[in-house]
DNA sequence: ATTGTGGCCTGCCCGC
DNA sequence: TGCGGGCAGGCCACAA
């Protein structure tokens, strides 16, 4: 699903299971278990253990348990979390508002009641054991100029493709990148290495403020550009017709006049 | 190593 | 109403 903001919402909700002991591990969809993990390995690592930490790294949600195992949860585009029967995010763009039992891909039950369940109709997310966090770039919510400069590097790829690359910068998805570039007045197709020092500072600062503001508004879909993402849309600032292109394999909206 | 492409899955919406 | 095509906020394995 979701981008950093939605996963952060999930992290807060999942914190409710801190300190609880896992009494059942439900893996109805073996396809959902990634990186060589199977039901036996995951059950063996989690059963009878207590949850000691709930964390987020970019779009990855992690549950650490006693016995040192770490469970990594990825939500793809349509995965949603339900904690103790409550969904922190009821519906997503491009995802049904329903929670069909057939879409349960993974679930934990806890001593004394309560559960943590992943619903994912399209099965684009997944669950893994001991995820390698070293492959993820710095988290976009706390991005510094130095980190952005490092992420952009000398890359000839488009600015947008680099910002979407979780190995370079973790947490941004298609909507947040479009919003941040629009607010920064930068063209998504610019080579990543072409930004000068001033543009790098402006972009790093804008990424942080965009994440913070859209977080307060309620999610990645609440951006000013996002609400305009439809045929015939005009730039919310200057009323120029917005441009719709495919950049970095993703549908991209931008203002052809302001974003340079 | 870096960059770009295709594919994975399924449901929804639009136009005919 | 029914159907087909296009679309989707992610990510991985591959090819060049």
mmCIF file of C-alpha atoms (C1' of nucleotides) in Angstrom, chain C:
data_model
loop_
_atom_site.group_PDB
_atom_site.id
_atom_site.type_symbol
_atom_site.label_atom_id
_atom_site.label_comp_id
_atom_site.label_asym_id
_atom_site.label_seq_id
_atom_site.Cartn_x
_atom_site.Cartn_y
_atom_site.Cartn_z
ATOM 1 C "C1'" DT C 1 -26.322 -5.251 -18.097
ATOM 2 C "C1'" DG C 2 -22.072 -7.287 -19.838
ATOM 3 C "C1'" DC C 3 -17.550 -7.176 -21.332
ATOM 4 C "C1'" DG C 4 -12.811 -5.799 -22.275
ATOM 5 C "C1'" DG C 5 -9.154 -2.792 -21.544
ATOM 6 C "C1'" DG C 6 -6.677 0.122 -18.651
ATOM 7 C "C1'" DC C 7 -5.425 1.370 -14.373
ATOM 8 C "C1'" DA C 8 -3.389 0.986 -9.559
ATOM 9 C "C1'" DG C 9 0.278 4.643 -3.318
ATOM 10 C "C1'" DG C 10 5.281 -1.636 -4.442
ATOM 11 C "C1'" DC C 11 8.982 -4.427 -5.272
ATOM 12 C "C1'" DC C 12 11.786 -8.231 -7.230
ATOM 13 C "C1'" DA C 13 14.293 -10.818 -10.745
ATOM 14 C "C1'" DC C 14 16.314 -10.130 -14.864
ATOM 15 C "C1'" DA C 15 18.618 -8.004 -19.140
ATOM 16 C "C1'" DA C 16 21.446 -4.635 -21.393
#
